[in-house]
C-alpha positions as protocol buffer text, in pm:
chain_id: "A"
residue {
  index: 1
  type: MET
  ca { x: -5998 y: -245 z: -1796 }
}
residue {
  index: 2
  type: LYS
  ca { x: -6047 y: -265 z: -1405 }
}
residue {
  index: 3
  type: HIS
  ca { x: -5757 y: -520 z: -1454 }
}
residue {
  index: 4
  type: SER
  ca { x: -5499 y: -440 z: -1661 }
}
residue {
  index: 5
  type: LYS
  ca { x: -5507 y: -66 z: -1401 }
}
residue {
  index: 6
  type: TRP
  ca { x: -5409 y: -390 z: -1089 }
}
residue {
  index: 7
  type: ILE
  ca { x: -5161 y: -524 z: -1332 }
}
residue {
  index: 8
  type: VAL
  ca { x: -4879 y: -203 z: -1417 }
}
residue {
  index: 9
  type: ALA
  ca { x: -5041 y: -117 z: -1013 }
}
residue {
  index: 10
  type: GLY
  ca { x: -4908 y: -417 z: -931 }
}
residue {
  index: 11
  type: VAL
  ca { x: -4556 y: -375 z: -1102 }
}
residue {
  index: 12
  type: LEU
  ca { x: -4470 y: -37 z: -994 }
}
residue {
  index: 13
  type: VAL
  ca { x: -4540 y: -170 z: -627 }
}
residue {
  index: 14
  type: GLY
  ca { x: -4250 y: -403 z: -700 }
}
residue {
  index: 15
  type: ALA
  ca { x: -4036 y: -243 z: -833 }
}
residue {
  index: 16
  type: LEU
  ca { x: -4048 y: 25 z: -579 }
}
residue {
  index: 17
  type: VAL
  ca { x: -3978 y: -299 z: -286 }
}
residue {
  index: 18
  type: CYS
  ca { x: -3701 y: -440 z: -520 }
}
residue {
  index: 19
  type: GLY
  ca { x: -3580 y: -96 z: -543 }
}
residue {
  index: 20
  type: GLY
  ca { x: -3550 y: 124 z: -272 }
}
residue {
  index: 21
  type: PRO
  ca { x: -3213 y: -49 z: -133 }
}
residue {
  index: 22
  type: ALA
  ca { x: -3106 y: 73 z: -407 }
}
residue {
  index: 23
  type: PHE
  ca { x: -3217 y: 354 z: -415 }
}
residue {
  index: 24
  type: ALA
  ca { x: -3090 y: 362 z: -77 }
}
residue {
  index: 25
  type: GLN
  ca { x: -2711 y: 362 z: -146 }
}
residue {
  index: 26
  type: GLY
  ca { x: -2683 y: 776 z: -264 }
}
residue {
  index: 27
  type: ASN
  ca { x: -2490 y: 871 z: -501 }
}
residue {
  index: 28
  type: GLY
  ca { x: -2149 y: 642 z: -372 }
}
residue {
  index: 29
  type: ASN
  ca { x: -1988 y: 951 z: -201 }
}
residue {
  index: 30
  type: GLY
  ca { x: -1975 y: 762 z: 119 }
}
residue {
  index: 31
  type: HIS
  ca { x: -2117 y: 969 z: 371 }
}
residue {
  index: 32
  type: GLY
  ca { x: -2296 y: 869 z: 684 }
}
residue {
  index: 33
  type: ASN
  ca { x: -2178 y: 518 z: 695 }
}
residue {
  index: 34
  type: GLY
  ca { x: -1848 y: 563 z: 677 }
}
residue {
  index: 35
  type: HIS
  ca { x: -1738 y: 289 z: 488 }
}
residue {
  index: 36
  type: GLY
  ca { x: -1721 y: 495 z: 157 }
}
residue {
  index: 37
  type: ASN
  ca { x: -1394 y: 705 z: -16 }
}
residue {
  index: 38
  type: GLY
  ca { x: -1585 y: 1018 z: 265 }
}
residue {
  index: 39
  type: HIS
  ca { x: -1392 y: 1277 z: 425 }
}
residue {
  index: 40
  type: ASN
  ca { x: -1403 y: 1087 z: 738 }
}
residue {
  index: 41
  type: LYS
  ca { x: -1012 y: 1040 z: 770 }
}
residue {
  index: 42
  type: HIS
  ca { x: -965 y: 913 z: 1111 }
}
residue {
  index: 43
  type: ASP
  ca { x: -1232 y: 614 z: 1103 }
}
residue {
  index: 44
  type: GLY
  ca { x: -1051 y: 320 z: 1062 }
}
residue {
  index: 45
  type: ASP
  ca { x: -1232 y: 172 z: 810 }
}
residue {
  index: 46
  type: ASP
  ca { x: -1411 y: 444 z: 584 }
}
residue {
  index: 47
  type: ASP
  ca { x: -1203 y: 278 z: 280 }
}
residue {
  index: 48
  type: ARG
  ca { x: -1135 y: -92 z: 339 }
}
residue {
  index: 49
  type: ASP
  ca { x: -1045 y: -119 z: -61 }
}
residue {
  index: 50
  type: ALA
  ca { x: -746 y: 87 z: -65 }
}
residue {
  index: 51
  type: TYR
  ca { x: -420 y: 72 z: -53 }
}
residue {
  index: 52
  type: ARG
  ca { x: -216 y: 126 z: 339 }
}
residue {
  index: 53
  type: TYR
  ca { x: 113 y: 217 z: 289 }
}
residue {
  index: 54
  type: TYR
  ca { x: 158 y: 308 z: 637 }
}
residue {
  index: 55
  type: ASN
  ca { x: -56 y: 118 z: 860 }
}
residue {
  index: 56
  type: PRO
  ca { x: 193 y: -166 z: 813 }
}
residue {
  index: 57
  type: HIS
  ca { x: 537 y: 89 z: 963 }
}
residue {
  index: 58
  type: GLU
  ca { x: 290 y: 243 z: 1213 }
}
residue {
  index: 59
  type: LYS
  ca { x: 578 y: 129 z: 1435 }
}
residue {
  index: 60
  type: GLU
  ca { x: 889 y: 238 z: 1274 }
}
residue {
  index: 61
  type: ILE
  ca { x: 649 y: 594 z: 1229 }
}
residue {
  index: 62
  type: ARG
  ca { x: 541 y: 567 z: 1602 }
}
residue {
  index: 63
  type: GLY
  ca { x: 920 y: 519 z: 1660 }
}
residue {
  index: 64
  type: TRP
  ca { x: 1110 y: 793 z: 1470 }
}
residue {
  index: 65
  type: TYR
  ca { x: 858 y: 1045 z: 1570 }
}
residue {
  index: 66
  type: SER
  ca { x: 959 y: 971 z: 1942 }
}
residue {
  index: 67
  type: GLN
  ca { x: 1321 y: 1011 z: 1840 }
}
residue {
  index: 68
  type: SER
  ca { x: 1293 y: 1375 z: 1632 }
}
residue {
  index: 69
  type: GLU
  ca { x: 1037 y: 1498 z: 1894 }
}
residue {
  index: 70
  type: SER
  ca { x: 1215 y: 1770 z: 1995 }
}
residue {
  index: 71
  type: HIS
  ca { x: 1322 y: 1851 z: 1672 }
}
residue {
  index: 72
  type: LEU
  ca { x: 987 y: 1790 z: 1424 }
}
residue {
  index: 73
  type: PRO
  ca { x: 1075 y: 1912 z: 1057 }
}
residue {
  index: 74
  type: PRO
  ca { x: 924 y: 2128 z: 871 }
}
residue {
  index: 75
  type: GLY
  ca { x: 514 y: 1979 z: 804 }
}
residue {
  index: 76
  type: LEU
  ca { x: 541 y: 1800 z: 1183 }
}
residue {
  index: 77
  type: ALA
  ca { x: 535 y: 2103 z: 1421 }
}
residue {
  index: 78
  type: LYS
  ca { x: 290 y: 2165 z: 1637 }
}
residue {
  index: 79
  type: LYS
  ca { x: 296 y: 2532 z: 1443 }
}
residue {
  index: 80
  type: ASP
  ca { x: 204 y: 2362 z: 1113 }
}
residue {
  index: 81
  type: ARG
  ca { x: -92 y: 2221 z: 1233 }
}
residue {
  index: 82
  type: LEU
  ca { x: -416 y: 2284 z: 933 }
}
residue {
  index: 83
  type: PRO
  ca { x: -655 y: 2462 z: 985 }
}
residue {
  index: 84
  type: PRO
  ca { x: -964 y: 2221 z: 981 }
}
residue {
  index: 85
  type: GLY
  ca { x: -1117 y: 2275 z: 636 }
}
residue {
  index: 86
  type: LEU
  ca { x: -816 y: 2249 z: 463 }
}
residue {
  index: 87
  type: GLU
  ca { x: -774 y: 1979 z: 712 }
}
residue {
  index: 88
  type: LYS
  ca { x: -1066 y: 1769 z: 605 }
}
residue {
  index: 89
  type: GLN
  ca { x: -979 y: 1802 z: 215 }
}
residue {
  index: 90
  type: LEU
  ca { x: -657 y: 1685 z: 256 }
}
residue {
  index: 91
  type: VAL
  ca { x: -839 y: 1261 z: 228 }
}
residue {
  index: 92
  type: ARG
  ca { x: -688 y: 872 z: 110 }
}
residue {
  index: 93
  type: ASN
  ca { x: -787 y: 874 z: -280 }
}
residue {
  index: 94
  type: GLY
  ca { x: -847 y: 1277 z: -307 }
}
residue {
  index: 95
  type: THR
  ca { x: -638 y: 1447 z: -489 }
}
residue {
  index: 96
  type: LEU
  ca { x: -483 y: 1732 z: -300 }
}
residue {
  index: 97
  type: PRO
  ca { x: -605 y: 2028 z: -323 }
}
residue {
  index: 98
  type: PRO
  ca { x: -396 y: 2365 z: -405 }
}
residue {
  index: 99
  type: GLY
  ca { x: -408 y: 2556 z: -44 }
}
residue {
  index: 100
  type: LEU
  ca { x: -204 y: 2211 z: 38 }
}
residue {
  index: 101
  type: GLN
  ca { x: 19 y: 2164 z: -268 }
}
residue {
  index: 102
  type: LYS
  ca { x: 225 y: 2513 z: -169 }
}
residue {
  index: 103
  type: LYS
  ca { x: 230 y: 2336 z: 239 }
}
residue {
  index: 104
  type: LEU
  ca { x: 437 y: 2077 z: 126 }
}
residue {
  index: 105
  type: TYR
  ca { x: 737 y: 1933 z: 315 }
}
residue {
  index: 106
  type: PRO
  ca { x: 1043 y: 1659 z: 229 }
}
residue {
  index: 107
  type: CYS
  ca { x: 987 y: 1417 z: 477 }
}
residue {
  index: 108
  type: PRO
  ca { x: 1301 y: 1296 z: 669 }
}
residue {
  index: 109
  type: SER
  ca { x: 1553 y: 1104 z: 518 }
}
residue {
  index: 110
  type: GLU
  ca { x: 1587 y: 946 z: 875 }
}
residue {
  index: 111
  type: LEU
  ca { x: 1219 y: 809 z: 840 }
}
residue {
  index: 112
  type: VAL
  ca { x: 1233 y: 793 z: 501 }
}
residue {
  index: 113
  type: HIS
  ca { x: 1504 y: 505 z: 544 }
}
residue {
  index: 114
  type: ARG
  ca { x: 1292 y: 309 z: 761 }
}
residue {
  index: 115
  type: LEU
  ca { x: 995 y: 272 z: 525 }
}
residue {
  index: 116
  type: PRO
  ca { x: 954 y: 47 z: 219 }
}
residue {
  index: 117
  type: PRO
  ca { x: 1059 y: 245 z: -122 }
}
residue {
  index: 118
  type: PRO
  ca { x: 680 y: 407 z: -271 }
}
residue {
  index: 119
  type: PRO
  ca { x: 511 y: 249 z: -547 }
}
residue {
  index: 120
  type: PRO
  ca { x: 660 y: 417 z: -849 }
}
residue {
  index: 121
  type: GLU
  ca { x: 541 y: 746 z: -898 }
}
residue {
  index: 122
  type: CYS
  ca { x: 490 y: 776 z: -583 }
}
residue {
  index: 123
  type: HIS
  ca { x: 725 y: 1020 z: -284 }
}
residue {
  index: 124
  type: GLN
  ca { x: 661 y: 1113 z: 94 }
}
residue {
  index: 125
  type: PHE
  ca { x: 611 y: 1435 z: 191 }
}
residue {
  index: 126
  type: LEU
  ca { x: 495 y: 1614 z: 513 }
}
residue {
  index: 127
  type: VAL
  ca { x: 248 y: 1865 z: 553 }
}
residue {
  index: 128
  type: GLY
  ca { x: 42 y: 1953 z: 838 }
}
residue {
  index: 129
  type: GLY
  ca { x: 82 y: 1707 z: 1122 }
}
residue {
  index: 130
  type: HIS
  ca { x: 58 y: 1365 z: 874 }
}
residue {
  index: 131
  type: ILE
  ca { x: 293 y: 1175 z: 598 }
}
residue {
  index: 132
  type: VAL
  ca { x: 139 y: 1176 z: 282 }
}
residue {
  index: 133
  type: LEU
  ca { x: 229 y: 942 z: -10 }
}
residue {
  index: 134
  type: LEU
  ca { x: 159 y: 1141 z: -262 }
}
residue {
  index: 135
  type: ASN
  ca { x: 121 y: 1009 z: -675 }
}
residue {
  index: 136
  type: GLN
  ca { x: 314 y: 1293 z: -861 }
}
residue {
  index: 137
  type: LYS
  ca { x: 233 y: 1217 z: -1140 }
}
residue {
  index: 138
  type: THR
  ca { x: -181 y: 1236 z: -1120 }
}
residue {
  index: 139
  type: ASN
  ca { x: -138 y: 1459 z: -768 }
}
residue {
  index: 140
  type: VAL
  ca { x: -367 y: 1144 z: -535 }
}
residue {
  index: 141
  type: VAL
  ca { x: -318 y: 1055 z: -173 }
}
residue {
  index: 142
  type: VAL
  ca { x: -211 y: 733 z: -157 }
}
residue {
  index: 143
  type: ASP
  ca { x: -224 y: 690 z: 151 }
}
residue {
  index: 144
  type: ILE
  ca { x: -214 y: 861 z: 464 }
}
residue {
  index: 145
  type: PHE
  ca { x: -73 y: 949 z: 860 }
}
residue {
  index: 146
  type: ALA
  ca { x: -180 y: 1137 z: 1160 }
}
residue {
  index: 147
  type: PHE
  ca { x: 51 y: 1212 z: 1408 }
}
């Protein structure tokens, strides 16, 4: 009887030691290390596997912005900045919250012509100082570029 108790205890200790790292990973929502799909949108490596539409075109976007700074369209003007609560909800690979759906403005044609065509079912919008590549069929934010 004593021998079987030690075997059971050894198996439990082994399971805890080997299974500890798996439990430490959490539920996959990205909180803590900045490498998941969490809300840390300003961290450059927050979701390494995500589709990056705007990163290779940052120079063209910033060039357009500096040329247009005196007459920015709605969605990019300083008065159009989002409150912190809504801005936290604007995340790559997340769905666009209903509060932000009403604040979308079409992307100016001068900027659209500087960028390659968006993926199928995706359109570019301006919202609160950001350019958002939105899949209109699923309402998922594919990519974001913040000014």
